[in-house]
């Protein structure tokens, strides 16, 4: 079987698995967030934190819950790292430096999982399991809660109530993420992913000498890092490490976990607004972009010219032979079109255009299908922009799901789509202008510029992957990328919840002959075009200096 055929078959198998899970999981999540019943363990948690799970919240109260919980999470994870040297199970590792502890705390709370450290050489068992793995669950649950709050804004009328943040957070964690993670961890252990609390061992090498390896609760962290679109990894090699991702099957299963909830949330959206066709339209838009990017990535990596590449069957540099170009390309697109950041290959070693595809996937806003929760609310923001553009074309006040898109709504949507590009481009410009940050670049020229552009794109869009030729473990990068991650996560959430509140207060507008049908293929095409045009106009000059220049020169 040729490598191209193997890659296509993997893609088809992945699509089939997602199709089978789409309806049951989507409907189940809709029931979870619509139920009025509280289970006993959930009541214990509400009592412990002093929350009233039945109290309805307007958007300011919902936002305060999000920010307060996230602020406490940052402080807790920062303190845990600073105390690592005196904690049991530290494996002899010292406490994390302040700038790196801040960067890591911001990263995991912001659902980014950017890592400027070697996991197996820096973090002990307590920090990995009690700190990082816990944040993988709750940061994903926060994103899902915000998405559900926006959906309720569309579904409800003449009320500003968006539900209860603490209820949504606990249910997302206990009823959705935890059960799937338990099953997924068992599957990964069966595939060969390790799960233990062993110490550091000297392991002999084939060519002589020895190497230090340590174990860890890898399977349980691996499953939630993918399922929660968190990223990161127990080891520096990430999902290319055989302890994290040992076989082609485990590789495909991890891609499935990355895409599972973001895809199924479109069904949840359709169910909660009472119109499944609206969910199908959002799904079709996401699928069109994802499949298009995957096909383009395979083409660039399989057909790149050069004698060495032709002998290898494509651009194999930086890729694991057990996954091949097909499995690596599918993983790279999935991880950068979602806010995951896990990698099974070296993105910096992709072809110039291939590296540009990974970068563009993040710059779209990671909405195809996007992160857990963040992908859905990001796509709905773009849907509002597309409706507004259509309204301008025909001179009619735009409407979406029975809600008028007026001045307030479009201002909030515009602020949402402007904040991350502003963070990415401003921080990149400052980094390139200062004398010190460029010294961290392994490469000069267009590829060196791409390393820094990719780093801030990844941080501000809460992805977490990297062009690993950049040494980001400096005070400058730890601090500025940490700030970019926090602002890139929580400022958009402010605008999303304010938008949800304004929509929930409206009276429903009845459809007329002049209402744009947003459940038709024509609208899906308009939405795809809107996403690509807005992103292109925003980032094309920067991309032209980096990956495009490199790709055209090769």
mmCIF file of N, CA and C in Angstrom, residues 144-256:
data_model
loop_
_atom_site.group_PDB
_atom_site.id
_atom_site.type_symbol
_atom_site.label_atom_id
_atom_site.label_comp_id
_atom_site.label_asym_id
_atom_site.label_seq_id
_atom_site.Cartn_x
_atom_site.Cartn_y
_atom_site.Cartn_z
ATOM 1 N N UNK A 144 -16.277 24.925 27.509
ATOM 2 C CA UNK A 144 -17.585 24.367 27.190
ATOM 3 C C UNK A 144 -18.697 25.172 27.848
ATOM 4 N N UNK A 145 -18.477 25.618 29.085
ATOM 5 C CA UNK A 145 -19.494 26.392 29.789
ATOM 6 C C UNK A 145 -19.771 27.711 29.077
ATOM 7 N N UNK A 146 -18.720 28.387 28.620
ATOM 8 C CA UNK A 146 -18.905 29.657 27.915
ATOM 9 C C UNK A 146 -19.657 29.439 26.603
ATOM 10 N N UNK A 147 -19.328 28.362 25.891
ATOM 11 C CA UNK A 147 -20.033 28.060 24.646
ATOM 12 C C UNK A 147 -21.513 27.815 24.903
ATOM 13 N N UNK A 148 -21.823 27.065 25.949
ATOM 14 C CA UNK A 148 -23.218 26.781 26.274
ATOM 15 C C UNK A 148 -23.951 28.057 26.684
ATOM 16 N N UNK A 149 -23.258 28.947 27.378
ATOM 17 C CA UNK A 149 -23.874 30.223 27.753
ATOM 18 C C UNK A 149 -24.261 31.026 26.515
ATOM 19 N N UNK A 150 -23.398 31.031 25.489
ATOM 20 C CA UNK A 150 -23.729 31.741 24.254
ATOM 21 C C UNK A 150 -24.898 31.076 23.537
ATOM 22 N N UNK A 151 -24.930 29.757 23.533
ATOM 23 C CA UNK A 151 -26.049 29.045 22.914
ATOM 24 C C UNK A 151 -27.355 29.391 23.628
ATOM 25 N N UNK A 152 -27.308 29.472 24.937
ATOM 26 C CA UNK A 152 -28.515 29.859 25.683
ATOM 27 C C UNK A 152 -28.936 31.284 25.333
ATOM 28 N N UNK A 153 -27.958 32.139 25.037
ATOM 29 C CA UNK A 153 -28.299 33.492 24.621
ATOM 30 C C UNK A 153 -29.137 33.501 23.358
ATOM 31 N N UNK A 154 -28.846 32.599 22.430
ATOM 32 C CA UNK A 154 -29.652 32.475 21.222
ATOM 33 C C UNK A 154 -30.994 31.810 21.505
ATOM 34 N N UNK A 155 -30.991 30.843 22.413
ATOM 35 C CA UNK A 155 -32.193 30.043 22.644
ATOM 36 C C UNK A 155 -33.220 30.754 23.520
ATOM 37 N N UNK A 156 -32.776 31.650 24.395
ATOM 38 C CA UNK A 156 -33.688 32.294 25.331
ATOM 39 C C UNK A 156 -34.085 33.680 24.842
ATOM 40 N N UNK A 157 -35.162 34.196 25.400
ATOM 41 C CA UNK A 157 -35.627 35.529 25.004
ATOM 42 C C UNK A 157 -36.230 36.243 26.206
ATOM 43 N N UNK A 158 -36.123 37.583 26.183
ATOM 44 C CA UNK A 158 -36.678 38.451 27.216
ATOM 45 C C UNK A 158 -36.186 38.097 28.624
ATOM 46 N N UNK A 159 -34.946 37.633 28.683
ATOM 47 C CA UNK A 159 -34.286 37.386 29.963
ATOM 48 C C UNK A 159 -32.787 37.505 29.743
ATOM 49 N N UNK A 160 -32.086 37.966 30.726
ATOM 50 C CA UNK A 160 -30.638 38.043 30.595
ATOM 51 C C UNK A 160 -29.926 36.861 31.210
ATOM 52 N N UNK A 161 -30.683 35.839 31.616
ATOM 53 C CA UNK A 161 -30.113 34.726 32.353
ATOM 54 C C UNK A 161 -29.435 33.738 31.403
ATOM 55 N N UNK A 162 -28.203 33.345 31.748
ATOM 56 C CA UNK A 162 -27.406 32.442 30.911
ATOM 57 C C UNK A 162 -27.134 31.108 31.579
ATOM 58 N N UNK A 163 -27.819 30.824 32.689
ATOM 59 C CA UNK A 163 -27.547 29.597 33.417
ATOM 60 C C UNK A 163 -26.650 29.877 34.611
ATOM 61 N N UNK A 164 -26.013 28.839 35.122
ATOM 62 C CA UNK A 164 -25.159 28.951 36.297
ATOM 63 C C UNK A 164 -23.770 28.427 35.942
ATOM 64 N N UNK A 165 -22.760 29.269 36.085
ATOM 65 C CA UNK A 165 -21.410 28.865 35.693
ATOM 66 C C UNK A 165 -20.922 27.665 36.478
ATOM 67 N N UNK A 166 -21.159 27.645 37.785
ATOM 68 C CA UNK A 166 -20.630 26.567 38.618
ATOM 69 C C UNK A 166 -21.288 25.231 38.253
ATOM 70 N N UNK A 167 -22.564 25.274 37.934
ATOM 71 C CA UNK A 167 -23.245 24.062 37.494
ATOM 72 C C UNK A 167 -22.670 23.569 36.172
ATOM 73 N N UNK A 168 -22.487 24.489 35.214
ATOM 74 C CA UNK A 168 -21.952 24.115 33.915
ATOM 75 C C UNK A 168 -20.522 23.576 34.034
ATOM 76 N N UNK A 169 -19.726 24.194 34.903
ATOM 77 C CA UNK A 169 -18.346 23.757 35.098
ATOM 78 C C UNK A 169 -18.285 22.342 35.674
ATOM 79 N N UNK A 170 -19.054 22.099 36.716
ATOM 80 C CA UNK A 170 -19.022 20.801 37.384
ATOM 81 C C UNK A 170 -19.583 19.710 36.479
ATOM 82 N N UNK A 171 -20.689 20.000 35.803
ATOM 83 C CA UNK A 171 -21.282 18.992 34.928
ATOM 84 C C UNK A 171 -20.383 18.678 33.730
ATOM 85 N N UNK A 172 -19.786 19.695 33.166
ATOM 86 C CA UNK A 172 -18.887 19.449 32.048
ATOM 87 C C UNK A 172 -17.723 18.565 32.444
ATOM 88 N N UNK A 173 -17.244 18.757 33.673
ATOM 89 C CA UNK A 173 -16.106 17.960 34.157
ATOM 90 C C UNK A 173 -16.520 16.542 34.510
ATOM 91 N N UNK A 174 -17.568 16.408 35.344
ATOM 92 C CA UNK A 174 -17.925 15.104 35.899
ATOM 93 C C UNK A 174 -18.767 14.247 34.957
ATOM 94 N N UNK A 175 -19.629 14.877 34.187
ATOM 95 C CA UNK A 175 -20.555 14.088 33.366
ATOM 96 C C UNK A 175 -20.067 13.871 31.940
ATOM 97 N N UNK A 176 -19.173 14.731 31.464
ATOM 98 C CA UNK A 176 -18.741 14.609 30.068
ATOM 99 C C UNK A 176 -17.267 14.230 29.978
ATOM 100 N N UNK A 177 -16.392 15.074 30.499
ATOM 101 C CA UNK A 177 -14.955 14.859 30.306
ATOM 102 C C UNK A 177 -14.444 13.641 31.063
ATOM 103 N N UNK A 178 -14.826 13.508 32.327
ATOM 104 C CA UNK A 178 -14.274 12.430 33.151
ATOM 105 C C UNK A 178 -14.653 11.036 32.646
ATOM 106 N N UNK A 179 -15.923 10.753 32.332
ATOM 107 C CA UNK A 179 -16.245 9.403 31.837
ATOM 108 C C UNK A 179 -15.532 9.043 30.538
ATOM 109 N N UNK A 180 -15.485 9.976 29.605
ATOM 110 C CA UNK A 180 -14.810 9.688 28.339
ATOM 111 C C UNK A 180 -13.317 9.502 28.574
ATOM 112 N N UNK A 181 -12.744 10.306 29.476
ATOM 113 C CA UNK A 181 -11.312 10.212 29.763
ATOM 114 C C UNK A 181 -10.956 8.864 30.380
ATOM 115 N N UNK A 182 -11.805 8.340 31.251
ATOM 116 C CA UNK A 182 -11.539 7.042 31.865
ATOM 117 C C UNK A 182 -11.505 5.949 30.798
ATOM 118 N N UNK A 183 -12.499 5.952 29.916
ATOM 119 C CA UNK A 183 -12.535 4.951 28.841
ATOM 120 C C UNK A 183 -11.347 5.131 27.904
ATOM 121 N N UNK A 184 -11.062 6.386 27.551
ATOM 122 C CA UNK A 184 -9.945 6.655 26.645
ATOM 123 C C UNK A 184 -8.608 6.259 27.229
ATOM 124 N N UNK A 185 -8.426 6.461 28.536
ATOM 125 C CA UNK A 185 -7.161 6.087 29.179
ATOM 126 C C UNK A 185 -6.963 4.579 29.136
ATOM 127 N N UNK A 186 -8.039 3.829 29.321
ATOM 128 C CA UNK A 186 -7.946 2.368 29.240
ATOM 129 C C UNK A 186 -7.531 1.940 27.834
ATOM 130 N N UNK A 187 -8.101 2.580 26.835
ATOM 131 C CA UNK A 187 -7.724 2.268 25.452
ATOM 132 C C UNK A 187 -6.250 2.576 25.211
ATOM 133 N N UNK A 188 -5.780 3.710 25.710
ATOM 134 C CA UNK A 188 -4.384 4.082 25.506
ATOM 135 C C UNK A 188 -3.434 3.130 26.221
ATOM 136 N N UNK A 189 -3.788 2.720 27.426
ATOM 137 C CA UNK A 189 -2.949 1.750 28.140
ATOM 138 C C UNK A 189 -2.887 0.444 27.352
ATOM 139 N N UNK A 190 -4.018 0.025 26.775
ATOM 140 C CA UNK A 190 -4.040 -1.182 25.955
ATOM 141 C C UNK A 190 -3.161 -1.036 24.718
ATOM 142 N N UNK A 191 -3.009 0.201 24.250
ATOM 143 C CA UNK A 191 -2.149 0.464 23.081
ATOM 144 C C UNK A 191 -0.665 0.502 23.438
ATOM 145 N N UNK A 192 -0.356 0.606 24.737
ATOM 146 C CA UNK A 192 1.040 0.635 25.154
ATOM 147 C C UNK A 192 1.483 1.913 25.818
ATOM 148 N N UNK A 193 0.585 2.876 26.013
ATOM 149 C CA UNK A 193 0.931 4.110 26.726
ATOM 150 C C UNK A 193 1.135 3.753 28.201
ATOM 151 N N UNK A 194 2.178 4.309 28.818
ATOM 152 C CA UNK A 194 2.503 3.930 30.198
ATOM 153 C C UNK A 194 1.589 4.638 31.192
ATOM 154 N N UNK A 195 1.406 4.029 32.366
ATOM 155 C CA UNK A 195 0.614 4.609 33.454
ATOM 156 C C UNK A 195 1.179 4.077 34.756
ATOM 157 N N UNK A 196 2.047 4.859 35.400
ATOM 158 C CA UNK A 196 2.668 4.421 36.647
ATOM 159 C C UNK A 196 3.191 5.640 37.395
ATOM 160 N N UNK A 197 3.791 5.393 38.532
ATOM 161 C CA UNK A 197 4.422 6.450 39.321
ATOM 162 C C UNK A 197 5.861 6.056 39.644
ATOM 163 N N UNK A 198 6.526 5.508 38.664
ATOM 164 C CA UNK A 198 7.901 5.058 38.884
ATOM 165 C C UNK A 198 8.853 6.242 38.924
ATOM 166 N N UNK A 199 10.034 5.994 39.416
ATOM 167 C CA UNK A 199 11.055 7.028 39.489
ATOM 168 C C UNK A 199 11.895 7.075 38.226
ATOM 169 N N UNK A 200 13.101 7.600 38.369
ATOM 170 C CA UNK A 200 14.010 7.749 37.233
ATOM 171 C C UNK A 200 14.868 6.495 37.107
ATOM 172 N N UNK A 201 15.000 5.971 35.890
ATOM 173 C CA UNK A 201 15.756 4.747 35.632
ATOM 174 C C UNK A 201 16.850 5.023 34.607
ATOM 175 N N UNK A 202 17.970 4.335 34.765
ATOM 176 C CA UNK A 202 19.012 4.336 33.733
ATOM 177 C C UNK A 202 18.703 3.226 32.745
ATOM 178 N N UNK A 203 18.595 3.601 31.470
ATOM 179 C CA UNK A 203 18.248 2.648 30.419
ATOM 180 C C UNK A 203 19.410 2.554 29.443
ATOM 181 N N UNK A 204 19.855 1.343 29.157
ATOM 182 C CA UNK A 204 20.944 1.155 28.214
ATOM 183 C C UNK A 204 20.536 1.473 26.789
ATOM 184 N N UNK A 205 21.500 1.959 26.001
ATOM 185 C CA UNK A 205 21.254 2.293 24.609
ATOM 186 C C UNK A 205 21.899 1.256 23.691
ATOM 187 N N UNK A 206 21.392 1.140 22.481
ATOM 188 C CA UNK A 206 21.895 0.150 21.528
ATOM 189 C C UNK A 206 23.369 0.378 21.192
ATOM 190 N N UNK A 207 23.765 1.633 21.113
ATOM 191 C CA UNK A 207 25.133 1.972 20.700
ATOM 192 C C UNK A 207 26.049 2.161 21.901
ATOM 193 N N UNK A 208 25.603 1.712 23.080
ATOM 194 C CA UNK A 208 26.409 1.887 24.276
ATOM 195 C C UNK A 208 25.984 3.099 25.076
ATOM 196 N N UNK A 209 26.419 3.169 26.325
ATOM 197 C CA UNK A 209 26.030 4.275 27.184
ATOM 198 C C UNK A 209 24.641 4.056 27.758
ATOM 199 N N UNK A 210 24.124 5.054 28.444
ATOM 200 C CA UNK A 210 22.805 4.939 29.062
ATOM 201 C C UNK A 210 22.083 6.275 28.993
ATOM 202 N N UNK A 211 20.786 6.207 29.250
ATOM 203 C CA UNK A 211 19.943 7.391 29.216
ATOM 204 C C UNK A 211 18.966 7.299 30.374
ATOM 205 N N UNK A 212 18.648 8.439 30.988
ATOM 206 C CA UNK A 212 17.713 8.451 32.107
ATOM 207 C C UNK A 212 16.287 8.626 31.594
ATOM 208 N N UNK A 213 15.414 7.713 32.002
ATOM 209 C CA UNK A 213 13.991 7.792 31.686
ATOM 210 C C UNK A 213 13.198 7.735 32.977
ATOM 211 N N UNK A 214 12.104 8.483 33.036
ATOM 212 C CA UNK A 214 11.216 8.374 34.181
ATOM 213 C C UNK A 214 9.805 8.058 33.697
ATOM 214 N N UNK A 215 9.049 7.405 34.545
ATOM 215 C CA UNK A 215 7.675 7.069 34.202
ATOM 216 C C UNK A 215 6.725 8.164 34.638
ATOM 217 N N UNK A 216 5.458 7.815 34.736
ATOM 218 C CA UNK A 216 4.461 8.777 35.151
ATOM 219 C C UNK A 216 3.065 8.317 34.767
ATOM 220 N N UNK A 217 2.070 9.041 35.260
ATOM 221 C CA UNK A 217 0.668 8.755 34.931
ATOM 222 C C UNK A 217 0.366 9.349 33.560
ATOM 223 N N UNK A 218 0.992 8.771 32.538
ATOM 224 C CA UNK A 218 0.965 9.371 31.199
ATOM 225 C C UNK A 218 -0.374 9.165 30.511
ATOM 226 N N UNK A 219 -0.914 7.955 30.543
ATOM 227 C CA UNK A 219 -2.151 7.680 29.814
ATOM 228 C C UNK A 219 -3.296 8.570 30.285
ATOM 229 N N UNK A 220 -3.408 8.750 31.612
ATOM 230 C CA UNK A 220 -4.501 9.571 32.145
ATOM 231 C C UNK A 220 -4.338 11.041 31.780
ATOM 232 N N UNK A 221 -3.118 11.502 31.631
ATOM 233 C CA UNK A 221 -2.912 12.887 31.216
ATOM 234 C C UNK A 221 -2.991 13.019 29.699
ATOM 235 N N UNK A 222 -2.527 12.014 28.988
ATOM 236 C CA UNK A 222 -2.571 12.046 27.525
ATOM 237 C C UNK A 222 -4.003 12.121 27.020
ATOM 238 N N UNK A 223 -4.887 11.358 27.629
ATOM 239 C CA UNK A 223 -6.258 11.311 27.126
ATOM 240 C C UNK A 223 -6.964 12.655 27.323
ATOM 241 N N UNK A 224 -6.764 13.313 28.466
ATOM 242 C CA UNK A 224 -7.469 14.578 28.682
ATOM 243 C C UNK A 224 -6.788 15.725 27.956
ATOM 244 N N UNK A 225 -5.477 15.593 27.699
ATOM 245 C CA UNK A 225 -4.831 16.667 26.931
ATOM 246 C C UNK A 225 -5.374 16.695 25.514
ATOM 247 N N UNK A 226 -5.755 15.522 24.970
ATOM 248 C CA UNK A 226 -6.339 15.473 23.636
ATOM 249 C C UNK A 226 -7.834 15.741 23.681
ATOM 250 N N UNK A 227 -8.543 15.072 24.574
ATOM 251 C CA UNK A 227 -9.988 15.223 24.658
ATOM 252 C C UNK A 227 -10.388 16.652 24.986
ATOM 253 N N UNK A 228 -9.636 17.309 25.857
ATOM 254 C CA UNK A 228 -9.941 18.685 26.235
ATOM 255 C C UNK A 228 -9.290 19.710 25.345
ATOM 256 N N UNK A 229 -8.715 19.273 24.231
ATOM 257 C CA UNK A 229 -7.960 20.137 23.301
ATOM 258 C C UNK A 229 -7.011 21.046 24.070
ATOM 259 N N UNK A 230 -6.267 20.440 24.974
ATOM 260 C CA UNK A 230 -5.301 21.185 25.782
ATOM 261 C C UNK A 230 -3.936 21.223 25.116
ATOM 262 N N UNK A 231 -3.390 20.031 24.824
ATOM 263 C CA UNK A 231 -2.047 19.956 24.245
ATOM 264 C C UNK A 231 -1.003 19.697 25.305
ATOM 265 N N UNK A 232 0.200 20.099 25.030
ATOM 266 C CA UNK A 232 1.282 19.822 25.953
ATOM 267 C C UNK A 232 1.627 18.348 25.954
ATOM 268 N N UNK A 233 2.324 17.908 26.967
ATOM 269 C CA UNK A 233 2.693 16.506 27.029
ATOM 270 C C UNK A 233 3.546 16.207 28.237
ATOM 271 N N UNK A 234 3.575 14.931 28.624
ATOM 272 C CA UNK A 234 4.381 14.507 29.759
ATOM 273 C C UNK A 234 5.868 14.579 29.428
ATOM 274 N N UNK A 235 6.173 14.366 28.145
ATOM 275 C CA UNK A 235 7.564 14.348 27.699
ATOM 276 C C UNK A 235 7.785 15.459 26.667
ATOM 277 N N UNK A 236 9.047 15.857 26.536
ATOM 278 C CA UNK A 236 9.358 16.949 25.622
ATOM 279 C C UNK A 236 9.014 16.604 24.181
ATOM 280 N N UNK A 237 9.163 15.327 23.804
ATOM 281 C CA UNK A 237 8.831 14.918 22.437
ATOM 282 C C UNK A 237 7.333 14.878 22.194
ATOM 283 N N UNK A 238 6.536 15.077 23.246
ATOM 284 C CA UNK A 238 5.095 15.200 23.131
ATOM 285 C C UNK A 238 4.490 13.928 22.550
ATOM 286 N N UNK A 239 3.518 14.056 21.677
ATOM 287 C CA UNK A 239 2.838 12.877 21.139
ATOM 288 C C UNK A 239 3.651 12.138 20.095
ATOM 289 N N UNK A 240 4.897 12.529 19.885
ATOM 290 C CA UNK A 240 5.821 11.735 19.087
ATOM 291 C C UNK A 240 6.572 10.729 19.955
ATOM 292 N N UNK A 241 6.488 10.878 21.282
ATOM 293 C CA UNK A 241 7.198 9.988 22.201
ATOM 294 C C UNK A 241 6.469 8.643 22.271
ATOM 295 N N UNK A 242 7.190 7.528 22.185
ATOM 296 C CA UNK A 242 6.516 6.220 22.216
ATOM 297 C C UNK A 242 5.805 5.920 23.521
ATOM 298 N N UNK A 243 6.168 6.581 24.621
ATOM 299 C CA UNK A 243 5.436 6.390 25.872
ATOM 300 C C UNK A 243 4.072 7.082 25.831
ATOM 301 N N UNK A 244 3.934 8.104 24.984
ATOM 302 C CA UNK A 244 2.671 8.831 24.866
ATOM 303 C C UNK A 244 1.834 8.358 23.686
ATOM 304 N N UNK A 245 2.485 7.918 22.629
ATOM 305 C CA UNK A 245 1.776 7.605 21.381
ATOM 306 C C UNK A 245 2.547 6.510 20.653
ATOM 307 N N UNK A 246 2.372 5.248 21.046
ATOM 308 C CA UNK A 246 3.283 4.202 20.581
ATOM 309 C C UNK A 246 2.993 3.624 19.204
ATOM 310 N N UNK A 247 1.740 3.655 18.721
ATOM 311 C CA UNK A 247 1.397 2.925 17.503
ATOM 312 C C UNK A 247 0.571 3.791 16.549
ATOM 313 N N UNK A 248 0.459 3.394 15.294
ATOM 314 C CA UNK A 248 -0.428 4.110 14.373
ATOM 315 C C UNK A 248 -1.877 4.159 14.846
ATOM 316 N N UNK A 249 -2.343 3.069 15.507
ATOM 317 C CA UNK A 249 -3.722 3.079 16.016
ATOM 318 C C UNK A 249 -3.882 4.109 17.129
ATOM 319 N N UNK A 250 -2.930 4.149 18.087
ATOM 320 C CA UNK A 250 -3.026 5.140 19.162
ATOM 321 C C UNK A 250 -2.970 6.551 18.586
ATOM 322 N N UNK A 251 -2.202 6.733 17.514
ATOM 323 C CA UNK A 251 -2.122 8.036 16.866
ATOM 324 C C UNK A 251 -3.483 8.459 16.317
ATOM 325 N N UNK A 252 -4.156 7.534 15.613
ATOM 326 C CA UNK A 252 -5.470 7.847 15.054
ATOM 327 C C UNK A 252 -6.498 8.046 16.165
ATOM 328 N N UNK A 253 -6.386 7.269 17.230
ATOM 329 C CA UNK A 253 -7.308 7.414 18.357
ATOM 330 C C UNK A 253 -7.134 8.769 19.032
ATOM 331 N N UNK A 254 -5.907 9.241 19.148
ATOM 332 C CA UNK A 254 -5.681 10.550 19.764
ATOM 333 C C UNK A 254 -6.225 11.675 18.887
ATOM 334 N N UNK A 255 -6.118 11.542 17.573
ATOM 335 C CA UNK A 255 -6.732 12.538 16.687
ATOM 336 C C UNK A 255 -8.247 12.529 16.866
ATOM 337 N N UNK A 256 -8.810 11.328 16.983
ATOM 338 C CA UNK A 256 -10.254 11.191 17.224
ATOM 339 C C UNK A 256 -10.657 11.920 18.503
#
